[in-house]
PDB file of C-alpha atoms in Angstrom:
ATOM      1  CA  UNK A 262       0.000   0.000   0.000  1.00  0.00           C
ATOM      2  CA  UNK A 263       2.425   2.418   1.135  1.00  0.00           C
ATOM      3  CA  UNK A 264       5.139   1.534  -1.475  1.00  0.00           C
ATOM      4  CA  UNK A 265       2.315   2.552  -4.410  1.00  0.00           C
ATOM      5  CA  UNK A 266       1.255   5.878  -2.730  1.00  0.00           C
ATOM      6  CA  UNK A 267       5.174   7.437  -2.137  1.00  0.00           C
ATOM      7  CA  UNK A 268       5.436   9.169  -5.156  1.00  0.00           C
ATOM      8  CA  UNK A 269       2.308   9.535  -6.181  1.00  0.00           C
ATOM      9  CA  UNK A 270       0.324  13.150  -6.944  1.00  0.00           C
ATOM     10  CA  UNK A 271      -2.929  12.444  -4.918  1.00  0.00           C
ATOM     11  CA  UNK A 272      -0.471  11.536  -2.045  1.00  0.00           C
ATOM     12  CA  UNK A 273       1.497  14.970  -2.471  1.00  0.00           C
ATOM     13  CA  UNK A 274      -2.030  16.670  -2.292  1.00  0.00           C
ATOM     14  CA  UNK A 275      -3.452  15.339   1.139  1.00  0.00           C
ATOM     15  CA  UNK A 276      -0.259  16.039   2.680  1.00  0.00           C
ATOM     16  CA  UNK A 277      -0.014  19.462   1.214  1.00  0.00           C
ATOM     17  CA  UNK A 278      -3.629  20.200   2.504  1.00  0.00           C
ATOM     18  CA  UNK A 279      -2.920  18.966   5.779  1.00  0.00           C
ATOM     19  CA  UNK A 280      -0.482  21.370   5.794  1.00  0.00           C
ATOM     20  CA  UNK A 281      -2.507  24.059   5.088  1.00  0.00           C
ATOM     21  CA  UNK A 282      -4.885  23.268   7.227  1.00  0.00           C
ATOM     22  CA  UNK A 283      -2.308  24.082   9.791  1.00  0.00           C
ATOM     23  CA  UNK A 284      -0.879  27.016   8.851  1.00  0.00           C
ATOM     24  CA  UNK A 285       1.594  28.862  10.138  1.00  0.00           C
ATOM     25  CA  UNK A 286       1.019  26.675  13.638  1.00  0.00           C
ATOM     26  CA  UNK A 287       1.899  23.369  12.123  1.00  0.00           C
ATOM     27  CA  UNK A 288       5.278  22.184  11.241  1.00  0.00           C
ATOM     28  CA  UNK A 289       6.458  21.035   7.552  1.00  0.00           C
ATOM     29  CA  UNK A 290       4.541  17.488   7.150  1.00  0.00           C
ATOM     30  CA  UNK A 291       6.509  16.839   3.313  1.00  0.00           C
ATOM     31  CA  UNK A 292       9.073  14.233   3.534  1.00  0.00           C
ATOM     32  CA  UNK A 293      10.777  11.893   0.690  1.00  0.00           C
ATOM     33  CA  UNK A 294       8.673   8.455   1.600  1.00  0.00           C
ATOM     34  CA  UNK A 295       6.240   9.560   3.670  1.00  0.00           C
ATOM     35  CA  UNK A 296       2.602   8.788   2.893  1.00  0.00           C
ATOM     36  CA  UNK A 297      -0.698   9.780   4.690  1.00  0.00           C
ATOM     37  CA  UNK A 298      -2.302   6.502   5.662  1.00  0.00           C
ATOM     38  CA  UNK A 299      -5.620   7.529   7.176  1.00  0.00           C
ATOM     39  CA  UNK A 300      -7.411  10.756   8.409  1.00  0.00           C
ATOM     40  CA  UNK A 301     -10.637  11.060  10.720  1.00  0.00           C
ATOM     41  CA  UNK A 302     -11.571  12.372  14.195  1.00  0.00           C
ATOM     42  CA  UNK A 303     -10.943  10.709  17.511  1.00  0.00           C
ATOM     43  CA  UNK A 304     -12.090  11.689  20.802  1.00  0.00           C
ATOM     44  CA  UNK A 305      -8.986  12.342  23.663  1.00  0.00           C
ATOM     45  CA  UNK A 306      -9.329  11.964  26.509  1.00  0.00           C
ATOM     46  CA  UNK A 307      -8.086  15.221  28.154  1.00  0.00           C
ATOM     47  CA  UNK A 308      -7.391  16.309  31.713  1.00  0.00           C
ATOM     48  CA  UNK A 309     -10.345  17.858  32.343  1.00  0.00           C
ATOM     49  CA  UNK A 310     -13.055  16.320  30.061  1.00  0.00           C
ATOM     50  CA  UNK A 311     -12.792  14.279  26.737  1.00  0.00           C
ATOM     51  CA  UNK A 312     -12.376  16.500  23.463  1.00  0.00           C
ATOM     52  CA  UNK A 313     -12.766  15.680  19.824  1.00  0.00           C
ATOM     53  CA  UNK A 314      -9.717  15.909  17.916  1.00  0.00           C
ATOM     54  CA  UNK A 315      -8.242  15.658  14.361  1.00  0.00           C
ATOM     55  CA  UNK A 316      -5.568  13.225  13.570  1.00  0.00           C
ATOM     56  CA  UNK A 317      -3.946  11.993  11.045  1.00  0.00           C
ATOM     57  CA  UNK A 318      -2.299   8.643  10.518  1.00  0.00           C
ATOM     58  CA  UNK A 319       1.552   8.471   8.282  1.00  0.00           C
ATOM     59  CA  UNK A 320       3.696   5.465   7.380  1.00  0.00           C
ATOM     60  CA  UNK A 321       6.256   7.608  10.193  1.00  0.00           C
ATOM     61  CA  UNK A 322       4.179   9.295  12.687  1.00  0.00           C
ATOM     62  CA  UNK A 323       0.999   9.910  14.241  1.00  0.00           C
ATOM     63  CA  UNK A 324      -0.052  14.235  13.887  1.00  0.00           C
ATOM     64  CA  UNK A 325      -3.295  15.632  16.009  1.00  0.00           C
ATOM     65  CA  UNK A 326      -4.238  19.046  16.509  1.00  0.00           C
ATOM     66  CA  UNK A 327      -7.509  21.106  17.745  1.00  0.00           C
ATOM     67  CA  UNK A 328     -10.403  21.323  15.387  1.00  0.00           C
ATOM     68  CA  UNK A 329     -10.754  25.069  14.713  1.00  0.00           C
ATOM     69  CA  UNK A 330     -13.132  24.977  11.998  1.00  0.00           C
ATOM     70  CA  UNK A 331     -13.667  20.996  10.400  1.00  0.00           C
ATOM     71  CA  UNK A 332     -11.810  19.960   7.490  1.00  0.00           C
ATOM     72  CA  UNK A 333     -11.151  23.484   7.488  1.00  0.00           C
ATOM     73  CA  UNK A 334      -8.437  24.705  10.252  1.00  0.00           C
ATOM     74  CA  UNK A 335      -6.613  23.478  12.465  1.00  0.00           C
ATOM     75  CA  UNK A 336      -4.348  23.985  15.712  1.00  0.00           C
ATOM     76  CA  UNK A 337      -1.994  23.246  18.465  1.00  0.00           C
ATOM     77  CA  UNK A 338      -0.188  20.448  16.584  1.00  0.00           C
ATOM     78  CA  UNK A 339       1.162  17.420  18.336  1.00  0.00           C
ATOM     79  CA  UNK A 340       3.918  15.279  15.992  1.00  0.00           C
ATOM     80  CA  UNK A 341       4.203  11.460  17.433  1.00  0.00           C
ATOM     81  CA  UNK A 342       7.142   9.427  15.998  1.00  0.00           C
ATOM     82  CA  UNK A 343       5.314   5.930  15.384  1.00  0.00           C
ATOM     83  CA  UNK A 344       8.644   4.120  16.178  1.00  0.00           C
ATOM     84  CA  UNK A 345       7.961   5.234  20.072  1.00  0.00           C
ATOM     85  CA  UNK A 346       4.139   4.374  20.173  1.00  0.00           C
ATOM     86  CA  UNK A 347       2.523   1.374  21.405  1.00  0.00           C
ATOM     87  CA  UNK A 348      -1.106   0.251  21.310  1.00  0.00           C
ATOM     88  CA  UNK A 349      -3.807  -0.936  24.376  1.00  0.00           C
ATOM     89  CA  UNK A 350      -7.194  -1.778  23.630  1.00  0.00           C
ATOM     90  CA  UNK A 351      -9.515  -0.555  26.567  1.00  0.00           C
ATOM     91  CA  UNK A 352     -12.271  -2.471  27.528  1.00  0.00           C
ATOM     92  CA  UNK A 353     -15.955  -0.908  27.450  1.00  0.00           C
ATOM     93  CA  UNK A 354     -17.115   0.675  30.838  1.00  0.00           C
ATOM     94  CA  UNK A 355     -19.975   3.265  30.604  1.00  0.00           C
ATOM     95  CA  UNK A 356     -20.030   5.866  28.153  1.00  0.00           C
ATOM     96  CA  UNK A 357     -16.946   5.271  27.156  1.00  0.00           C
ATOM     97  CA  UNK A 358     -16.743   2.604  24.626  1.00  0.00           C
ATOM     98  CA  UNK A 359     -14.203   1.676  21.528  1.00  0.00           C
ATOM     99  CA  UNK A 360     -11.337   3.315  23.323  1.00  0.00           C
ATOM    100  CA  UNK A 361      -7.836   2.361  23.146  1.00  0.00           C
ATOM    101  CA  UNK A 362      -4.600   3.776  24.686  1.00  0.00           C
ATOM    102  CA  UNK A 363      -1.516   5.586  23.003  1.00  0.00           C
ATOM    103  CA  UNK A 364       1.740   4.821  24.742  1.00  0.00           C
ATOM    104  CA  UNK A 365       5.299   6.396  24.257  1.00  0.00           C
ATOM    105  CA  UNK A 366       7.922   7.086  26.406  1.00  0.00           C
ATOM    106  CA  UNK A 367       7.327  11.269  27.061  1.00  0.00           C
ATOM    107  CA  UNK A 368       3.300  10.864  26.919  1.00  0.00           C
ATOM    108  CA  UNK A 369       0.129   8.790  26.908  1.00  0.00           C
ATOM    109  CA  UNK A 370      -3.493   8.924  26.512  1.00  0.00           C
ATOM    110  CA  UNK A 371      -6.608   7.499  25.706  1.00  0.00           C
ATOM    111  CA  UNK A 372      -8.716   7.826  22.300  1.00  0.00           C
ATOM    112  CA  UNK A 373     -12.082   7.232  21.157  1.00  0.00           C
ATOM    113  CA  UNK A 374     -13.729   6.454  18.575  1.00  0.00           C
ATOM    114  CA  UNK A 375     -17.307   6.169  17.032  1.00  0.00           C
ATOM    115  CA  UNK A 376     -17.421   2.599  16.488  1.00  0.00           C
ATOM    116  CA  UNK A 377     -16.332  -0.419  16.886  1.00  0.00           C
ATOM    117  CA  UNK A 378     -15.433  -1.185  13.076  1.00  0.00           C
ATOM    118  CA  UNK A 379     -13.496   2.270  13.356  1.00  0.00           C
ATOM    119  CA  UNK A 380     -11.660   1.438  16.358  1.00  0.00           C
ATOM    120  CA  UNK A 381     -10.419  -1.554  14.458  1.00  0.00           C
ATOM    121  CA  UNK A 382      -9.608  -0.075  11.263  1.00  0.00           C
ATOM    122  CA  UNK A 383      -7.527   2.814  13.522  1.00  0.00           C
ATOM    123  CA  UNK A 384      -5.541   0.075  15.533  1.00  0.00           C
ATOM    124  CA  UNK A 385      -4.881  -2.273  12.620  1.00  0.00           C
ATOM    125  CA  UNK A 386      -3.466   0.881  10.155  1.00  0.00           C
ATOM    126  CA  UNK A 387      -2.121   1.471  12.968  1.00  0.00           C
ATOM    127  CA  UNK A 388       0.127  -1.414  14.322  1.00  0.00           C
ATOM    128  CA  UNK A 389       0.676  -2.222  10.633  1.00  0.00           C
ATOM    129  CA  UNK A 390       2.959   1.272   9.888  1.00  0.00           C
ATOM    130  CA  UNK A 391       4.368   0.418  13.880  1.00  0.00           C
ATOM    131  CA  UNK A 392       5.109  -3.140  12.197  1.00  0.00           C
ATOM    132  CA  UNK A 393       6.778  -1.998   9.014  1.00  0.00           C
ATOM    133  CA  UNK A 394       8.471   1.282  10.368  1.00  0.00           C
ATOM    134  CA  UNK A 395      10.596  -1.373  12.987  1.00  0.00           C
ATOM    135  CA  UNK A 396      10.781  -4.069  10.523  1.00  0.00           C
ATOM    136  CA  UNK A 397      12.670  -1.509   8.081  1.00  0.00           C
ATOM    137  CA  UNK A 398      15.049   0.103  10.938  1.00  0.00           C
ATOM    138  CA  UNK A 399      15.851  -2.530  12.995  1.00  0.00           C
ATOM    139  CA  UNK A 400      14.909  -1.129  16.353  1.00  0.00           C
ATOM    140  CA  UNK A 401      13.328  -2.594  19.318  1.00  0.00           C
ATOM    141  CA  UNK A 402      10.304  -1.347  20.512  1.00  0.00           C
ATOM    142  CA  UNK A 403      10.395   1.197  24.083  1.00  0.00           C
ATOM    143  CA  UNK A 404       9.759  -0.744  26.996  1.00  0.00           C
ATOM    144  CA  UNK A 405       9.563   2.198  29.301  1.00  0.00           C
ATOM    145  CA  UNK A 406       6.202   4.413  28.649  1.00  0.00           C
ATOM    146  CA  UNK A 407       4.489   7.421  30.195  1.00  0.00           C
ATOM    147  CA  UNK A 408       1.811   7.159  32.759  1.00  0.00           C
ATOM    148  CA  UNK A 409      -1.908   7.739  31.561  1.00  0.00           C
ATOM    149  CA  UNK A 410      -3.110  10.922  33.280  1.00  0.00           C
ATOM    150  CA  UNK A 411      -6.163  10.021  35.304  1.00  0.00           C
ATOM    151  CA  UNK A 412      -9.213  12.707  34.431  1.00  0.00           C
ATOM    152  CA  UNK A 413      -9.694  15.526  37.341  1.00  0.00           C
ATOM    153  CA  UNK A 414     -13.433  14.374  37.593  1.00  0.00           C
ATOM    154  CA  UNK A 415     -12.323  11.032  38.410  1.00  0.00           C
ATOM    155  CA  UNK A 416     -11.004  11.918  41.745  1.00  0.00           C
ATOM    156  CA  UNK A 417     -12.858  14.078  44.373  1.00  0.00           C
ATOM    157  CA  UNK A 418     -10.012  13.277  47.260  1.00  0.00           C
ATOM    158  CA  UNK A 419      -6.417  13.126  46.840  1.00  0.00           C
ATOM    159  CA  UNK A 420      -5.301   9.651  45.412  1.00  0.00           C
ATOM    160  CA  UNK A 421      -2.572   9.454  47.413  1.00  0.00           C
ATOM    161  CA  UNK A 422      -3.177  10.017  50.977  1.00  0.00           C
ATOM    162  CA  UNK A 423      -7.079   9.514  50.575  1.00  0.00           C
ATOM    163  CA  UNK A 424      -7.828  12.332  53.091  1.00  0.00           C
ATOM    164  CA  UNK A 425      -7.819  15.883  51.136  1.00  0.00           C
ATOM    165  CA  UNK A 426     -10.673  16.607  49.158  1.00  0.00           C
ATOM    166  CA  UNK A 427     -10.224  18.936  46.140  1.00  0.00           C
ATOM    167  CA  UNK A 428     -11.429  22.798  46.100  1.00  0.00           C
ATOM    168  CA  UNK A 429     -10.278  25.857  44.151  1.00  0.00           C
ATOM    169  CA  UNK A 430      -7.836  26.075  47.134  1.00  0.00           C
ATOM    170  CA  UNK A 431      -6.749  22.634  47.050  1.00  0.00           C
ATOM    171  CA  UNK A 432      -6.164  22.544  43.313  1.00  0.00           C
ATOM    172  CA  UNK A 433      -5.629  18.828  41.925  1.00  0.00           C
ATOM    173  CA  UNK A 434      -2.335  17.509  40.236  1.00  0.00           C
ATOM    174  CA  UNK A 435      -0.966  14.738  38.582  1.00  0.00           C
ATOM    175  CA  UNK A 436       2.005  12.699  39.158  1.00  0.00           C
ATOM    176  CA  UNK A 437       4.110  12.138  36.348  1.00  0.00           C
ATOM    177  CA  UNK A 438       5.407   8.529  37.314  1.00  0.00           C
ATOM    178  CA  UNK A 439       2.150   6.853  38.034  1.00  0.00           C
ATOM    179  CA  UNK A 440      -0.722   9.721  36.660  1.00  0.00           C
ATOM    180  CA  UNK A 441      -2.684   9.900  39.759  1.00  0.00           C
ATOM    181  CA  UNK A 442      -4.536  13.173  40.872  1.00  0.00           C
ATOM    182  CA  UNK A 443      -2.652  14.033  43.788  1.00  0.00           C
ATOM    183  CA  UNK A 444      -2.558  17.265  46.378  1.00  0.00           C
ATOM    184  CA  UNK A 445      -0.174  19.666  46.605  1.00  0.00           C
ATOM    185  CA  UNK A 446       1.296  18.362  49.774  1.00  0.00           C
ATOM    186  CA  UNK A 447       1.432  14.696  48.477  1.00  0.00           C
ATOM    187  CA  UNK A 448       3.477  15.874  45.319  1.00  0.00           C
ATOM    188  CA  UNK A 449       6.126  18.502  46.514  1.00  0.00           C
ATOM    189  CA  UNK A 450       8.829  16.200  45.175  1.00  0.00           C
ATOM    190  CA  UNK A 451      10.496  16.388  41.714  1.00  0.00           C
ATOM    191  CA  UNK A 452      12.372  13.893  40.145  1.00  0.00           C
ATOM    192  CA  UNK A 453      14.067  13.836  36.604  1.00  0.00           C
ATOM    193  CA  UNK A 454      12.267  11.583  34.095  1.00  0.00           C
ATOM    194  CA  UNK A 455      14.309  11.578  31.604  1.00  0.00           C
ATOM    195  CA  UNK A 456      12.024   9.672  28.934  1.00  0.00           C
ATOM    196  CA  UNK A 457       9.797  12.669  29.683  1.00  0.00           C
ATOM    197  CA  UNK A 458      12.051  15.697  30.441  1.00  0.00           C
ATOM    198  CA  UNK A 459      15.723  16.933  31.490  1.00  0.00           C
ATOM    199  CA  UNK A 460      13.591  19.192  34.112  1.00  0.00           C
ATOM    200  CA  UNK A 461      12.583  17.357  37.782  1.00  0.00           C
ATOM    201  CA  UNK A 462       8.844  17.087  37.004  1.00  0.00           C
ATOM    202  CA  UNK A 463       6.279  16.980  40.123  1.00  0.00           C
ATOM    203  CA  UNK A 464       5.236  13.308  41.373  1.00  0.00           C
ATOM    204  CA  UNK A 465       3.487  11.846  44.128  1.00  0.00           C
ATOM    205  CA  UNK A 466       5.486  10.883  47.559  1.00  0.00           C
ATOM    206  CA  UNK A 467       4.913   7.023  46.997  1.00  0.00           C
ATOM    207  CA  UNK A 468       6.633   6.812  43.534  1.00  0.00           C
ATOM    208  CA  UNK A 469       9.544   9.684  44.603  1.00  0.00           C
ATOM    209  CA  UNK A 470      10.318   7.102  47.402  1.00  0.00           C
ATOM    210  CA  UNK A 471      10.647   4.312  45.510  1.00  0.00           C
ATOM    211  CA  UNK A 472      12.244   6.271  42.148  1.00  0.00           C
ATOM    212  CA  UNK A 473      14.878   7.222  45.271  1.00  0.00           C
ATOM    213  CA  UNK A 474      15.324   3.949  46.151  1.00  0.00           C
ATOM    214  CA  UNK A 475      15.927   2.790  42.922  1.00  0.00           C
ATOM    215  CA  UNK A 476      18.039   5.107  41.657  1.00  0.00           C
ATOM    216  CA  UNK A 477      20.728   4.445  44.643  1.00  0.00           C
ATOM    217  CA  UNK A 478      20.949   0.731  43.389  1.00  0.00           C
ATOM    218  CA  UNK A 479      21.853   1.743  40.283  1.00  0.00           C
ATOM    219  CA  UNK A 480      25.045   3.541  39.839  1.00  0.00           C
ATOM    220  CA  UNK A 481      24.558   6.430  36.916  1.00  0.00           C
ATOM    221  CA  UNK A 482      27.751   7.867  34.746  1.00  0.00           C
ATOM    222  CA  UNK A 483      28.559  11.305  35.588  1.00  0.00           C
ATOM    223  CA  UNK A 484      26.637  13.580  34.029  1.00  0.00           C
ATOM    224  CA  UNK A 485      27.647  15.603  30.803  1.00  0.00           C
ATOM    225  CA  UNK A 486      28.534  20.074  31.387  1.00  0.00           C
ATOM    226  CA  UNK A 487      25.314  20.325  29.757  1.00  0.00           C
ATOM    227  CA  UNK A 488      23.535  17.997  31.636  1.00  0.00           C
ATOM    228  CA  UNK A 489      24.464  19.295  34.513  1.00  0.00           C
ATOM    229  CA  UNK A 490      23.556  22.490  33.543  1.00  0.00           C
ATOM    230  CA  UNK A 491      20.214  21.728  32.274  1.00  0.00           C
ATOM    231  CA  UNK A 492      19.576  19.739  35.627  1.00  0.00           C
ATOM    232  CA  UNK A 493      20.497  22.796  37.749  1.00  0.00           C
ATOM    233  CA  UNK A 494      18.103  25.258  35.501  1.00  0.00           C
ATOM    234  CA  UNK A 495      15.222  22.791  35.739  1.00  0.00           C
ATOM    235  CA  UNK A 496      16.180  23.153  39.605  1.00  0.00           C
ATOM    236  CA  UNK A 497      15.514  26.238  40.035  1.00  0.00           C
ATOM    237  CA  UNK A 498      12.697  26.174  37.937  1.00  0.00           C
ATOM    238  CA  UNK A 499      11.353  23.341  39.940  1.00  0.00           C
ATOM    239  CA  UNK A 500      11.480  24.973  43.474  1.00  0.00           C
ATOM    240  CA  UNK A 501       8.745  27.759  42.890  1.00  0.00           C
ATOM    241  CA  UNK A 502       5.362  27.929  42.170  1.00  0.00           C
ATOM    242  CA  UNK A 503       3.086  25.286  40.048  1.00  0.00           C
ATOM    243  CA  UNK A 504       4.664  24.687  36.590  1.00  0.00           C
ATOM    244  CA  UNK A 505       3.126  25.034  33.164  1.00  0.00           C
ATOM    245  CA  UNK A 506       4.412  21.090  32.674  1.00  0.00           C
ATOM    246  CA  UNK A 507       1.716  20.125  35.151  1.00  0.00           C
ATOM    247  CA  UNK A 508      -1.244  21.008  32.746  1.00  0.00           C
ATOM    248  CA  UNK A 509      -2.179  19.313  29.622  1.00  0.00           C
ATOM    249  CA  UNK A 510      -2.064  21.504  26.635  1.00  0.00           C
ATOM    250  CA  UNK A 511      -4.699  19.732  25.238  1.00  0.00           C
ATOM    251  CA  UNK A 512      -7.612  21.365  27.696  1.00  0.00           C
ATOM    252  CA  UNK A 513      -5.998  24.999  26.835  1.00  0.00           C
ATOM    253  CA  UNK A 514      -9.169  25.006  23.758  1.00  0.00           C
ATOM    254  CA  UNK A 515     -12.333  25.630  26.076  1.00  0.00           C
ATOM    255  CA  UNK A 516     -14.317  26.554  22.956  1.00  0.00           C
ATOM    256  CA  UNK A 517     -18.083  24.648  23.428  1.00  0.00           C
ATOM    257  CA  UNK A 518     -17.565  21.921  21.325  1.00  0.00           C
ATOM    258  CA  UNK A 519     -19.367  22.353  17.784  1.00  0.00           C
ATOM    259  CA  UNK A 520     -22.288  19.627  17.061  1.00  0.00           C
ATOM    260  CA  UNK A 521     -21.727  18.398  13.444  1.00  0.00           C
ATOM    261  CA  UNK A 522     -22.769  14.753  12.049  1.00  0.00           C
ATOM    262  CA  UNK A 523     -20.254  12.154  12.375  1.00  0.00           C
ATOM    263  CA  UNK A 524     -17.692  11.793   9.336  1.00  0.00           C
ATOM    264  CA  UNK A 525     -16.256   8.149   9.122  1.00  0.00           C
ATOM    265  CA  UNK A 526     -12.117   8.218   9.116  1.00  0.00           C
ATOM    266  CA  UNK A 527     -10.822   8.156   5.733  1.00  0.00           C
ATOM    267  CA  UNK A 528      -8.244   5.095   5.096  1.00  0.00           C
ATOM    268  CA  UNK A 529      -6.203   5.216   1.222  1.00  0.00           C
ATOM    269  CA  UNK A 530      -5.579   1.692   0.619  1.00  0.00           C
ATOM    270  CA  UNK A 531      -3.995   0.491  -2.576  1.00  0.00           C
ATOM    271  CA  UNK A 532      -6.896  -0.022  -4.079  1.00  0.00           C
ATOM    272  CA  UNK A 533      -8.138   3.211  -4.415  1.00  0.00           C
ATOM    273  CA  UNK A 534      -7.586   4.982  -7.870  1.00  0.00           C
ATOM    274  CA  UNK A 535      -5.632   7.938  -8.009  1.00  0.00           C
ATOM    275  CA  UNK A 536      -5.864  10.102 -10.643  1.00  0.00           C
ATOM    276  CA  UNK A 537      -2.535   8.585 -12.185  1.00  0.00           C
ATOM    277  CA  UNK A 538      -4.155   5.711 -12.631  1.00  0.00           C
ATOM    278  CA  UNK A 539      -7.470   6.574 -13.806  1.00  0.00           C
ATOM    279  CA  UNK A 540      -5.559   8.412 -16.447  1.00  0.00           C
ATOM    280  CA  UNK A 541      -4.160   5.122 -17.189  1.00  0.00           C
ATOM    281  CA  UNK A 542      -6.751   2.885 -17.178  1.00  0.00           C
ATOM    282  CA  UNK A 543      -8.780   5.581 -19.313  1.00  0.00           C
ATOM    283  CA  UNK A 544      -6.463   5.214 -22.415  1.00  0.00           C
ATOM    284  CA  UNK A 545      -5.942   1.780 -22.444  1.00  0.00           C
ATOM    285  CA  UNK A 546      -9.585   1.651 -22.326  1.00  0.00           C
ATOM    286  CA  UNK A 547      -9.759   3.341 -25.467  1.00  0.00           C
ATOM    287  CA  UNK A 548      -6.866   1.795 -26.950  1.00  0.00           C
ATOM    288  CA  UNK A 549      -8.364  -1.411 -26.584  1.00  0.00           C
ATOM    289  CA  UNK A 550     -11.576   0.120 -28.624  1.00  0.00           C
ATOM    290  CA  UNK A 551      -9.331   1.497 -31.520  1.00  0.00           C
TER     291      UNK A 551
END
């Protein structure tokens, strides 16, 4: 499939419009060999509430972005190297059904979809570019992945010490280790994940203890002048008030959500004509007729 869309002009196109549907927020999508699998929206599952969201499915990565105005415009771009991603279906609880988690090493998060037949069609186009993208380089897939944030409205009382119940006060956080909505007394440690950040990032009491533990087991090599550096800056950084790191960027579009009928994700298979090849198949039509 993949191989037959490269260098093809339909496959220049839907790149070139994703692009522009992007603007000047979006980075430069264009590559030599990549090809844009698959295209529809998925609902994410945010920090404060799920959100519908636009993504778009290469042979290379995984792009999603902030509907602004459908098909139309979009925003706040996210770029996810496929080589670094890793699938989990979700089982049905509730109202939310068809889900399935995203894993990499910095973040992770649940999606949505529609249906069932869509979640499929998502996770197998999905796991086949993961497939083919590690086949081709060689690599091993990341063992070590990012914590799923839990939602705010999942927690009314700090999931750590079970006692402090959440006001506009007692704001909630998450802990970046294990993603649990913690207080601000239960979190005042930062530690340096470094599949995440070079900056000591906030997490809960019960994973700093045991990241402590673990990290005086295992003897580290010194640290590089930049490093070092970097470390001491996110030190500083780290010992005053709440940090930006602790939101999710995602629930920064508070826009009501706009009510539109559902549009079924768009998949190019091989199959599908391009207009190369109905070009093609048009004059040897009429070749065969002469």
């Amino acid at each position: 499939m993949v191989d037959r869309l490269v260098n093809s002009e339909a496959n220049a196109r839907r790149i070139a419009m994703v692009e522009n549907c992007f603007g000047s927020s979006g980075q430069p999508l264009a590559e030599q060999g990549r090809v844009l699998v698959g295209e529809g929206v998925l609902t994410k599952m945010c920090r404060k509430k799920p959100k519908a969201r636009q993504f778009f499915l290469f042979n290379d990565i995984l792009v999603y972005g902030n509907i602004v105005i459908n098909k139309k415009k979009y925003n706040k771009q996210h770029v996810i190297p496929l080589e670094e991603v890793k699938l989990e279906s979700l089982k049905d609880e509730g109202q939310y059904r068809n889900g399935w988690l995203i894993r990499t090493a910095s973040k992770s998060f649940a999606v949505y979809a529609a249906t069932a037949t869509e979640k499929e069609e998502w996770m197998a186009h999905i796991e086949k570019c993961i497939e083919d993208l590690l086949r081709k380089s060689g690599k091993q897939p990341p063992s070590e992945h990012a914590a799923v944030w839990v939602p705010d409205n999942e927690a009314a009382i700090c999931m750590h010490c079970k006692k402090t119940q959440f006001t506009v006060l007692n704001r909630r956080h998450h802990c970046r280790k294990c993603g649990a909505v913690v207080c601000g007394p239960c979190s005042s440690k930062r530690f340096v994940l470094r599949t995440q950040s070079e900056k000591p990032l906030r997490v809960c009491l019960h994973c700093y203890d045991r990241l402590t533990r673990d990290k005086t087991r295992t003897p580290r090599p010194l640290p590089s002048v930049a490093a070092a550096a970097a470390k001491a800056a996110g030190d500083a950084a780290g010992s005053g008030g709440e940090s930006s790191q602790d939101d999710d960027s995602d629930d920064e579009d508070e826009r009501p959500a706009v009510e539109d009928k559902h549009d079924e994700p768009k998949f190019y298979s091989d199959g599908e004509k391009t207009e190369d090849t109905e070009n093609h198949s048009s004059k040897d039509s009429t070749d065969s007729t002469k």
